[in-house]
Coordinates of C-alpha atoms and ligand atoms in Angstrom, one line a residue:
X235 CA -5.2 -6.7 26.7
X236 CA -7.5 -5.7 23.6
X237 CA -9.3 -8.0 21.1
X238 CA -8.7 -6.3 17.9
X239 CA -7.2 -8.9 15.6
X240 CA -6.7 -12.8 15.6
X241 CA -3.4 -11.8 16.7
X242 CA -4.5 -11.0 20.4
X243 CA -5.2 -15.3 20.3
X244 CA -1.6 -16.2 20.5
X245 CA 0.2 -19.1 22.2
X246 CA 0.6 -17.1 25.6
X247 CA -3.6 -16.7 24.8
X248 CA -4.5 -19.3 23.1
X249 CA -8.6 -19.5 21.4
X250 CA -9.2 -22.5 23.2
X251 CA -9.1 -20.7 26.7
X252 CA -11.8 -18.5 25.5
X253 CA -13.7 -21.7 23.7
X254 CA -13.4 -23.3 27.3
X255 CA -14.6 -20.2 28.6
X256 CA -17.7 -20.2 27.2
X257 CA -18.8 -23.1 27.0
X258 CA -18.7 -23.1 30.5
X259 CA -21.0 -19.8 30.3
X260 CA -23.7 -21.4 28.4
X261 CA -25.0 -22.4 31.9
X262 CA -24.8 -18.8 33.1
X263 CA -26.7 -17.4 29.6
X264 CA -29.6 -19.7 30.2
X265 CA -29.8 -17.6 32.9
X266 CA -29.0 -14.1 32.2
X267 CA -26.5 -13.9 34.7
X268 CA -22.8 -15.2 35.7
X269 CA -20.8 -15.9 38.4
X270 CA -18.4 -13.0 37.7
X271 CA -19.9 -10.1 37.8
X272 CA -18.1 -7.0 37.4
X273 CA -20.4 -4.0 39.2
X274 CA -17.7 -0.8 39.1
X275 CA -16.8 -1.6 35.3
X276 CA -18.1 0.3 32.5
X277 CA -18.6 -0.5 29.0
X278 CA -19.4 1.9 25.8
X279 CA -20.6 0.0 23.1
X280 CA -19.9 2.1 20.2
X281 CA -21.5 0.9 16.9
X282 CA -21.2 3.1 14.4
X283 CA -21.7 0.6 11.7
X284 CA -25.3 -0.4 11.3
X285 CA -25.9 -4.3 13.5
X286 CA -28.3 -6.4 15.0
X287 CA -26.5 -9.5 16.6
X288 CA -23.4 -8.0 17.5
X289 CA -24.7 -5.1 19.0
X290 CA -27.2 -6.9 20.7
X291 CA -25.6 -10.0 21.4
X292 CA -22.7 -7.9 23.7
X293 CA -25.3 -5.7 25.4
X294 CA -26.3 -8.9 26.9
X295 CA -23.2 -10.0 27.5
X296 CA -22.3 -7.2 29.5
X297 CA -25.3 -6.6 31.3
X298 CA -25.2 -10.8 32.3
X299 CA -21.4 -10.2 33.3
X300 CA -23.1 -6.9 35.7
X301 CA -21.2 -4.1 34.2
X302 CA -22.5 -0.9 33.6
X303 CA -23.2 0.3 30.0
X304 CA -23.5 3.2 27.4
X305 CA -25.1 1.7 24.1
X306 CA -24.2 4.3 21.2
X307 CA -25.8 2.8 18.4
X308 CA -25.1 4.9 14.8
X309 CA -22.6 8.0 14.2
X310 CA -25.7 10.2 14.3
X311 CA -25.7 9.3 18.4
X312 CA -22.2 10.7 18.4
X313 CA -20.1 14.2 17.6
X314 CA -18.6 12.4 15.0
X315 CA -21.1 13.7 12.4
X316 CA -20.3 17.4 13.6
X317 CA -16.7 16.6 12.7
X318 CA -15.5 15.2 15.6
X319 CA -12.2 12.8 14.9
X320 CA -12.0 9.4 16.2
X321 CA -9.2 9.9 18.6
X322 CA -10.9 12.5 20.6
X323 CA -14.2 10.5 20.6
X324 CA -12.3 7.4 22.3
X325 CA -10.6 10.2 24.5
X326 CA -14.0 11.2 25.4
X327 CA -15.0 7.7 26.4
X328 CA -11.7 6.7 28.3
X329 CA -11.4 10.0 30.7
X330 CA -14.9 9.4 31.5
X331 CA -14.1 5.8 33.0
X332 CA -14.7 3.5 30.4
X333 CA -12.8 -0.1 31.1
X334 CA -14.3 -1.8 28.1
X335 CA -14.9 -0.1 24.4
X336 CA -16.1 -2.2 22.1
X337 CA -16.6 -0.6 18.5
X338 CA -18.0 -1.5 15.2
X339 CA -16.9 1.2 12.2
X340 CA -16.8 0.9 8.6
X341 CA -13.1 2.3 8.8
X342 CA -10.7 -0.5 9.1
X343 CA -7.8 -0.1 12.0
X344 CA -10.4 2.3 14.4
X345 CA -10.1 -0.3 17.0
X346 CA -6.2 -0.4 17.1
X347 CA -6.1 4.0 17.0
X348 CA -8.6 3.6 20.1
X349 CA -6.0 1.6 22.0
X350 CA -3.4 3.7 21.2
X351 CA -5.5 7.0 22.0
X352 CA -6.7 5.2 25.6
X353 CA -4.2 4.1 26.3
X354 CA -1.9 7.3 25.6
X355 CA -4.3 9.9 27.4
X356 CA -5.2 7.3 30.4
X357 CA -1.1 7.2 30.8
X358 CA -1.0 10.9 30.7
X359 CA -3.6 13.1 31.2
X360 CA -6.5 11.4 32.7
X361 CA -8.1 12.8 36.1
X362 CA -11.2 10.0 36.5
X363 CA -9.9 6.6 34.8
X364 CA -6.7 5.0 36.5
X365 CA -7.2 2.5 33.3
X366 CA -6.3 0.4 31.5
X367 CA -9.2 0.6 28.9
X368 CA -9.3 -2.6 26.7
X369 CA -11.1 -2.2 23.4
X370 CA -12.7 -4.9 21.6
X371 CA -12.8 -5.2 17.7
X372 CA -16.6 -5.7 16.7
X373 CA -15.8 -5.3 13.3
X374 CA -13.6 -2.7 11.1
X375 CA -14.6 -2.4 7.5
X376 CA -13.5 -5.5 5.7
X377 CA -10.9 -6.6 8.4
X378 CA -11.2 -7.9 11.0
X379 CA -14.5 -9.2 13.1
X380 CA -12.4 -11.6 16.2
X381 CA -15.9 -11.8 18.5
X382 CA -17.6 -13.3 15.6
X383 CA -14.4 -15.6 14.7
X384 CA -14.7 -16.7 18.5
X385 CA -18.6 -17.4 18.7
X386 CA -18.0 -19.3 15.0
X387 CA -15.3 -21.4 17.1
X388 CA -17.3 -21.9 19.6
X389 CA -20.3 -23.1 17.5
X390 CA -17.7 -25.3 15.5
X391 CA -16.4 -27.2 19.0
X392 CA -20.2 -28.1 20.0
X393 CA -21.3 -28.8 16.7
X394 CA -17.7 -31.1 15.6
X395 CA -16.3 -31.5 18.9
X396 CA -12.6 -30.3 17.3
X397 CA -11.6 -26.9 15.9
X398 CA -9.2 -29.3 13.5
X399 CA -9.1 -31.6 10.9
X400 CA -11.7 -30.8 8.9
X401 CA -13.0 -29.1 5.7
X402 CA -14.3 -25.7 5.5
X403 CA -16.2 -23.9 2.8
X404 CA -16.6 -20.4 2.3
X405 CA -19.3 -19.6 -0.5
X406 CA -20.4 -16.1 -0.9
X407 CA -18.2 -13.2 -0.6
X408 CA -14.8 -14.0 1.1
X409 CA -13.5 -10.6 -0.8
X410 CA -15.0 -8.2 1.2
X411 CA -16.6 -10.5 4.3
X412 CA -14.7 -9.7 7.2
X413 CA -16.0 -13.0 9.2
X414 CA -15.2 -14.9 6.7
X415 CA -11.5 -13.3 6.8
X416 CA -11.3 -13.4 10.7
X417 CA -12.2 -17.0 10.6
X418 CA -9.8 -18.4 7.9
X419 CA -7.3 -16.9 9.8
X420 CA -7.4 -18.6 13.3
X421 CA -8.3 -21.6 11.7
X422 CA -5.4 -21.4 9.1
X423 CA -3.6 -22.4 12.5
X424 CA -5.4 -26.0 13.1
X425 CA -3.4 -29.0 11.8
X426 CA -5.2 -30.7 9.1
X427 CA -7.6 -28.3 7.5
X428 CA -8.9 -28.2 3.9
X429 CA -10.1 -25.1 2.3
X430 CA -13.1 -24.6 -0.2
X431 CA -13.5 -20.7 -1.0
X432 CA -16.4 -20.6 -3.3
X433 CA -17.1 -16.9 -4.7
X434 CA -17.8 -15.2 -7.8
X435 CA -14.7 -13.8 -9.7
X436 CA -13.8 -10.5 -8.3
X437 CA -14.6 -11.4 -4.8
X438 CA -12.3 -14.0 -4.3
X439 CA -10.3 -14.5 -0.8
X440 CA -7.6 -12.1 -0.6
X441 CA -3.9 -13.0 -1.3
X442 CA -3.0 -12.0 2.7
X443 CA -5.2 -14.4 3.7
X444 CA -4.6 -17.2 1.3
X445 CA -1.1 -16.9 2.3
X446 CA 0.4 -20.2 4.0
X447 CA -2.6 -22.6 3.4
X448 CA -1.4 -25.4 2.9
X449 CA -4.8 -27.3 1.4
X450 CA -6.6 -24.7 -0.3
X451 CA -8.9 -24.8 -3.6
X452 CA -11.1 -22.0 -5.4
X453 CA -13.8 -22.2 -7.4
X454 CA -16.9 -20.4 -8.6
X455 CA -18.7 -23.6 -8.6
X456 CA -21.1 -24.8 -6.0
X457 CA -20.3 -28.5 -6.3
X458 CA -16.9 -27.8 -5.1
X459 CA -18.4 -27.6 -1.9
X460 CA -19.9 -31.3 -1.9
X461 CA -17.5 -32.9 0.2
X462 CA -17.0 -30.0 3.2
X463 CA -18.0 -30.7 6.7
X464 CA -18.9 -27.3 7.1
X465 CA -19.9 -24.7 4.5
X466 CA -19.4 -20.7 6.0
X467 CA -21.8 -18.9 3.8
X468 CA -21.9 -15.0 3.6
X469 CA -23.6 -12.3 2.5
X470 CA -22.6 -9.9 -0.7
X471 CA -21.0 -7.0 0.8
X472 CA -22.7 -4.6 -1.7
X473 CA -22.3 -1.6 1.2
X474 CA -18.6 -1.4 0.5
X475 CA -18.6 -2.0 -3.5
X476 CA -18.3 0.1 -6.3
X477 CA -21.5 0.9 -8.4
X478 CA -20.4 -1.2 -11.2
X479 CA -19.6 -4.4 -8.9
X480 CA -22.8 -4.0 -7.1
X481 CA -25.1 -4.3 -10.9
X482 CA -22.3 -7.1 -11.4
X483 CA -23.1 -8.9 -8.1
X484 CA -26.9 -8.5 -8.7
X485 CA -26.4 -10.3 -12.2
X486 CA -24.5 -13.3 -10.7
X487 CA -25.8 -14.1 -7.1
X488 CA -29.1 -16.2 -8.0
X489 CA -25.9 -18.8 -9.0
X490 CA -24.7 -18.9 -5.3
X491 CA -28.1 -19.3 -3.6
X492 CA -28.3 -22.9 -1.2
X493 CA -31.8 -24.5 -1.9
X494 CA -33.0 -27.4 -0.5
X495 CA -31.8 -29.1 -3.8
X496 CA -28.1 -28.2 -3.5
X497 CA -28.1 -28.9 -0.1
X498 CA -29.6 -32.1 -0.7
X499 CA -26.7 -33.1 -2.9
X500 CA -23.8 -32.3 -0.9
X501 CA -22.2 -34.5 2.0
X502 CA -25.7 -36.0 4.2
X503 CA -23.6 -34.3 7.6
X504 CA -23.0 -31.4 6.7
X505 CA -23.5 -28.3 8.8
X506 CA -24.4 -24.6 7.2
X507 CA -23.2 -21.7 9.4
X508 CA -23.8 -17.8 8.5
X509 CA -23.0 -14.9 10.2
X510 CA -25.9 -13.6 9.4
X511 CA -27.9 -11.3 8.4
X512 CA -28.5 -13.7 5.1
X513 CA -30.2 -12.0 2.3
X514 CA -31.2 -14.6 -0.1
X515 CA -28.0 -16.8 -0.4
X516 CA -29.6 -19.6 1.8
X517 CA -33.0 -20.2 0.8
X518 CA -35.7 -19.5 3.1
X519 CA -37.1 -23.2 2.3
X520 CA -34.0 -24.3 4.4
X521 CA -34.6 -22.2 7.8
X522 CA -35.7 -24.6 9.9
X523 CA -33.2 -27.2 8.5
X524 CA -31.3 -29.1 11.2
X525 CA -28.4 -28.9 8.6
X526 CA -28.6 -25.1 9.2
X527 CA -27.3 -24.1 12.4
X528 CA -27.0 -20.3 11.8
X529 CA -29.4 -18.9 14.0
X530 CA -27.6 -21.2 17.3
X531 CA -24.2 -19.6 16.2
X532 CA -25.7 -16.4 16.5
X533 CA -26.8 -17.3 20.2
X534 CA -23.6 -18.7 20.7
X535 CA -22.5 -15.0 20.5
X536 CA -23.7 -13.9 24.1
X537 CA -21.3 -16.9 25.7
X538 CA -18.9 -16.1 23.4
X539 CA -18.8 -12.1 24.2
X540 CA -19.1 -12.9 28.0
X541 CA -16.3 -14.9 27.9
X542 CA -14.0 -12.6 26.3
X543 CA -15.3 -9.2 27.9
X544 CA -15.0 -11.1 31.3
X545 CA -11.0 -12.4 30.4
X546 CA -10.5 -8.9 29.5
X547 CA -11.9 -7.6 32.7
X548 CA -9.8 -10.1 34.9
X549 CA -6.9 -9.1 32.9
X550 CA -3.4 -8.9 32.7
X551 CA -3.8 -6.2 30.6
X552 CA -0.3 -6.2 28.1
X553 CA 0.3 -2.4 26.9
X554 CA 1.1 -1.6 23.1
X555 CA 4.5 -0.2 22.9
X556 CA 3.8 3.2 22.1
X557 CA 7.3 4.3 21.2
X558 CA 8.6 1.4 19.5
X559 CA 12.7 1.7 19.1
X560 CA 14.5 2.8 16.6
X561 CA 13.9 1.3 13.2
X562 CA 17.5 0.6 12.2
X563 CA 20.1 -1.1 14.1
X564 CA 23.3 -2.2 12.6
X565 CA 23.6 -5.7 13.3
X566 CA 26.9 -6.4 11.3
X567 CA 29.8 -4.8 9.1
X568 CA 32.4 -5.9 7.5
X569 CA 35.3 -3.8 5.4
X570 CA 37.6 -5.4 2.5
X571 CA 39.9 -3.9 0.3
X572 CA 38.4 -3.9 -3.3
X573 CA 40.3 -6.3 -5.7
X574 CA 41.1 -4.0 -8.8
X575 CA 42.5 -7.2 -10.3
X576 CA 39.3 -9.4 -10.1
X577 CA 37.2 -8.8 -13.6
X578 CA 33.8 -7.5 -13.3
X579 CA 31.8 -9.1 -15.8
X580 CA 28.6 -7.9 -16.3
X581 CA 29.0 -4.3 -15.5
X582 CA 30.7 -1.5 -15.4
X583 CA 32.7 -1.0 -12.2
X584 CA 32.0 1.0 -9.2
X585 CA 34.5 3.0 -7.4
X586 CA 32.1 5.0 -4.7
X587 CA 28.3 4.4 -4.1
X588 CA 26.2 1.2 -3.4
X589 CA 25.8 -2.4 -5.0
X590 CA 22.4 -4.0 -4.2
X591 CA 23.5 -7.4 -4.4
X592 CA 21.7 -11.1 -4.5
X593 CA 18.0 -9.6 -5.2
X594 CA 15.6 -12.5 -6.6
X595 CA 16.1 -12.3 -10.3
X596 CA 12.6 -10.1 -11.1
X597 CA 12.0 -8.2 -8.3
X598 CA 13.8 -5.0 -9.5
X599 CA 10.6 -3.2 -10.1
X600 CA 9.4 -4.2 -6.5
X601 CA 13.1 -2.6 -5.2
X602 CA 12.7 0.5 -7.3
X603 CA 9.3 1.1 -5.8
X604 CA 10.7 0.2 -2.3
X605 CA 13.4 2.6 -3.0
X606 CA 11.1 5.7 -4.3
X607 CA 8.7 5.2 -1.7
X608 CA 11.4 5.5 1.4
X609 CA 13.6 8.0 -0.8
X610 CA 16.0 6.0 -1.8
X611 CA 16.7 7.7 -5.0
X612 CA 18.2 11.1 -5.0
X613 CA 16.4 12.9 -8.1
X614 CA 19.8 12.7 -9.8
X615 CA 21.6 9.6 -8.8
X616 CA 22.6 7.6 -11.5
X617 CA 21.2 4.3 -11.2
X618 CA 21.8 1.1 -13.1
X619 CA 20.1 -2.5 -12.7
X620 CA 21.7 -5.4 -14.3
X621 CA 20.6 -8.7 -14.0
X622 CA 22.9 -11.8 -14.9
X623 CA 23.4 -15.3 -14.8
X624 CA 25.2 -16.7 -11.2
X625 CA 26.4 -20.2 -10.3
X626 CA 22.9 -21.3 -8.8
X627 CA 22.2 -19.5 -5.5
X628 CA 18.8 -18.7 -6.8
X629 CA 16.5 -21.6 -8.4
X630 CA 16.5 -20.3 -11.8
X631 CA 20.1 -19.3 -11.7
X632 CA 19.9 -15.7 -11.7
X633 CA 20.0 -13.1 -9.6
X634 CA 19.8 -9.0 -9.9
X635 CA 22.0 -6.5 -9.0
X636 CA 21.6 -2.8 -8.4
X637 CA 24.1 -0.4 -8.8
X638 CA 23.9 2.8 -7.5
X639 CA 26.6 5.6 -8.4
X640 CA 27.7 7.9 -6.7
X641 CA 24.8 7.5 -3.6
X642 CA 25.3 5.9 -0.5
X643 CA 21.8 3.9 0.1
X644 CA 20.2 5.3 3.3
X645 CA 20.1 2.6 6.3
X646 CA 16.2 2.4 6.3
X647 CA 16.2 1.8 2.7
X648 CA 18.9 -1.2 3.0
X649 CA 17.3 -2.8 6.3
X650 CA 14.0 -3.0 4.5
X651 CA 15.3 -4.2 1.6
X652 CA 17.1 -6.7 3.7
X653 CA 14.2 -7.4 5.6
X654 CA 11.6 -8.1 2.5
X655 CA 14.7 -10.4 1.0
X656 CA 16.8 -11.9 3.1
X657 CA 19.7 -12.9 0.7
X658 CA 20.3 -9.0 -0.1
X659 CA 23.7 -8.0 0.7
X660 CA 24.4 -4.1 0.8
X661 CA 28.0 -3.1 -0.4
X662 CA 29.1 0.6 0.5
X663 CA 32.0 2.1 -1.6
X664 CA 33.5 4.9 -0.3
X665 CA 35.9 5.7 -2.9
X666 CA 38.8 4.5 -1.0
X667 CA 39.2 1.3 -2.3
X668 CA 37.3 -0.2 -0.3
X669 CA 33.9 -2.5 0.4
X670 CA 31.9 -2.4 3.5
X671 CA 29.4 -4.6 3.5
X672 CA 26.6 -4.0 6.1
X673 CA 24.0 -6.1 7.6
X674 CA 20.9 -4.4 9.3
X675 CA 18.7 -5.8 11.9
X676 CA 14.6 -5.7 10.5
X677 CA 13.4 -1.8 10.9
X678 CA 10.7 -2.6 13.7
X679 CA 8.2 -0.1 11.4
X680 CA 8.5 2.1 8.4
X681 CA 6.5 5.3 9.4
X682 CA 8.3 8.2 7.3
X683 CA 6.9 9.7 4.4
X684 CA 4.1 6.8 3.6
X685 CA 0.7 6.6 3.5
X686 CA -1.8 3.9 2.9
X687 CA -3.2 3.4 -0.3
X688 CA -6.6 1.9 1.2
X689 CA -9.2 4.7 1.1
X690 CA -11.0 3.0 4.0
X691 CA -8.2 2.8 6.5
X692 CA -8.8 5.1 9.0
X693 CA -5.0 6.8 8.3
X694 CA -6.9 8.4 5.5
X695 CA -10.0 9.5 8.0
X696 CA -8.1 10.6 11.5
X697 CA -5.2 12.6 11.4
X698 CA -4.1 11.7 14.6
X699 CA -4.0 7.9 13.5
X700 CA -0.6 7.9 11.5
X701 CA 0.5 5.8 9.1
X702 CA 2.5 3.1 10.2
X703 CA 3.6 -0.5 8.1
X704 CA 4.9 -3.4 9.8
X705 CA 6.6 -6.4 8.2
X706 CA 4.9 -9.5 7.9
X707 CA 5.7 -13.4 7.2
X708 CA 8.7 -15.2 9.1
X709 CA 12.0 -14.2 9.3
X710 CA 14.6 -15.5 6.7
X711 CA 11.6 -15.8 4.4
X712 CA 10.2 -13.3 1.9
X713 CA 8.4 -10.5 4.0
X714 CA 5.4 -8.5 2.9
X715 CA 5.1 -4.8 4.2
X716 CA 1.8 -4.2 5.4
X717 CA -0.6 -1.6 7.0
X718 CA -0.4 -1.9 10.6
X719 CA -4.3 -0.7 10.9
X720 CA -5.9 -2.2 7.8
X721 CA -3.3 -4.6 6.7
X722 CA -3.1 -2.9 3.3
X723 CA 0.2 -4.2 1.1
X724 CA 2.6 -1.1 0.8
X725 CA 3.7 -2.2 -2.4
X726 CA 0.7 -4.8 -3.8
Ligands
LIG809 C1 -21.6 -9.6 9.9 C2 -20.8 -8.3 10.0 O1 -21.2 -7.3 10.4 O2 -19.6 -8.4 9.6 N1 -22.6 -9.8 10.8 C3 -22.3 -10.0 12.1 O3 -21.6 -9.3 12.7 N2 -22.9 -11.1 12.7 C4 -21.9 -10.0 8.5 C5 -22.4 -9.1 7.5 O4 -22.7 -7.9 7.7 O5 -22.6 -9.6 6.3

């Protein structure tokens, strides 16, 4: 397996191996060593994003665990600056036996192309490395960052004894602040939690992770962090703002600073964690502050990378499906005979082409970009959206349709729509006088004609890593279309 996203933590993996894991290993760091040890295994440590803990933190990890390593440490180490893609550079590293990769890059969805590539050329071209080559997410852009979410677990279970049922603050920049991101998200799944996100306007937590919390207030307000039992605190991401946010954030962030006086009137127990590095959001007056416990997180990091490059070493290693099946499959169809006697009220009828029907009453603009985007429109298909009153199916009452003359809707076009709404019904007209209504199973990707809006996605850097969107949310629900390497909305 890889550790890319939160994802890789699932039921059949569940955090809380990892969190038993190491803890266990604390033991074993105290004393630079382990009782696995892995002597014939490789790592390449491959930060090409400036870092001090993380880079350091699984360079001990490794060398505790007995593997053998390559530390790269900036692009400037690497071929990359001569032009060099990504997918040939992990290429590079896989053929020459590499077992583990772990990579930092400002290009959000590297680590996911480097599985794909590894795992691709170790399957079919490789002469040294039988495989499998397990990559490991050290942070991608403003993503994802799992090793940190897993060393913040680990400090939250010896600091609260419980990874549930509790409050948790985020102050600083949970925008851009890939931690802060990673760590909302596996706790999101904890029963009982409360969420504080505390940031100047502009940098606010971002709609895909906001999505599903059920206890969840904002604020640009220090107070509304009073009551938290823990208060996540990180830095501005200036690195990966515009010029005009950066002179914005400069004006603001003496308002978001902790001093010994805010601290001083929040809740008497509670703990202040930080990725780290801090710049001047926690006061230095505060550093030695047993209310402070950043600096332990960040040793937590050496169990915490131990433990995961060691599950990832022991394996079973679970291949990505490389070529996924096709993205239609008709599921259901059924044909009536048009009622010519039946009035249609609210527009004019249709003898051959498509109805759209039972869309949420205001998403018609969302469906014609759907539409555009997957070519759903023939330059001259006459097209007409109508929206009326129904008998109550949809809470307000209403409900659109979209009529489309003359033009049979292509299947990829009507399984997503279906897909992102699942009370859409697809009507085909022929032109014989009859309906055939279709139902389409969800398209497993939409990878035809799109690209990712997101200029840091590596889709726009490496033409190898193809753009690729994936449907999110549960089925029978509204479903989002996102990114499938930087989680990007396909139509925000
Ligand atoms: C963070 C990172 O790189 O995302 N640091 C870390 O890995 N411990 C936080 C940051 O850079 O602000």
């Amino acid at each position: 397996m890889h550790v890319i996203s939160m994802n890789d933590f699932g039921p059949d993996n569940p955090i809380e191996n990892i969190l038993a894991s190491a803890s266990r290993m604390i033991e074993w760091g105290r004393r630079n060593t382990c009782d696995k040890q892995y002597p014939h295994s490789k790592a390449v440590l491959l930060f090409l994003e400036r870092s001090t803990r993380t880079q350091y933190s699984t360079e001990q990890a490794v060398m505790n665990l007995g593997m053998r390593h390559t530390m790269v440490s900036g692009a400037d180490h690497t071929s990359v600056l001569k032009g060099e893609s990504m997918a040939d550079t992990f290429r590079m590293y896989a053929g020459q036996g590499a077992r583990i990769i772990a990579i930092r890059s400002s290009l959000e969805g590297t680590p996911l192309h480097g599985a794909k590539i590894c795992q691709q050329y170790i399957e079919e071209q490789s002469i040294l490395n039988p495989g499998p080559v397990s990559i490991i997410n050290c942070g991608d852009g403003c993503q994802w960052h799992p090793t940190q979410a897993v060393l913040d677990c680990t400090t939250i279970m010896q600091t609260l004894g419980r990874l549930d049922n509790f409050r948790l603050g985020v102050l600083g920049d949970p925008g851009k602040g890939r931690t802060a991101h990673t760590l909302v998200s596996e706790l999101s799944k904890k029963p009982g939690m409360s969420f504080v996100f505390v940031a100047p306007q502009g940098l606010e937590m971002p709609e895909q992770y906001k999505h599903g919390l059920e206890n969840m207030t904002e604020s640009d307000s220090l107070d509304a962090l009073a009551d938290c039992d823990i208060v996540y605190v990180t830095r501005f991401q200036t690195e990966r703002m515009p010029k005009e946010q950066q002179r914005y954030v400069e004006s603001i962030r003496h308002k978001f600073i902790i001093t010994e006086d805010v601290l001083n009137s929040w809740n008497p127990n509670i703990r202040i964690m930080h990725p780290l590095p801090r710049v001047d959001e926690i006061a230095p007056e505060i550093s030695l502050d047993k209310r402070l416990i950043a600096f332990q997180q960040a040793e937590y990091g050496i169990v915490a990378r131990m433990a995961i490059i060691s599950m990832l070493c022991e394996g079973p290693f679970k291949p990505i499906d490389l070529n996924p099946r096709p993205p239609v499959l008709l599921a259901d169809s059924k044909e009536r005979i048009i009622d010519k006697q039946k009035p249609v009220k609210h527009f004019q009828p249709i003898d051959k082409g498509t109805v759209v029907d039972h869309i949420p009453a205001g998403k018609m603009t969302l469906i014609f970009r759907v539409l555009e985007t997957l070519g759903g429109f023939q330059k001259k298909s006459p097209r007409q959206a109508v929206q009326y009153v129904n008998s109550g199916k949809y809470q307000n009452g209403k409900k659109d349709v979209l009529l489309l003359y003359d033009y049979q809707l292509p299947e990829l076009c009507a399984a997503t729509l279906q897909t992102m709404f699942p009370g859409v019904t697809i009507n085909y007209l022929p032109g014989n006088n009859t309906i055939i209504k279709k139902k389409f199973n969800a398209p497993l990707a939409i990878d035809k004609n799109v690209c990712c809006s997101n200029q840091a996605c590596i889709t726009n850097h490496d033409r190898e890593a193809k753009p690729r969107f994936i449907f999110l949310g549960k089925e029978g629900e509204e479903r989002f279309v996102s990114c499938e390497y930087c989680g990007s909305l396909l139509w925000p």
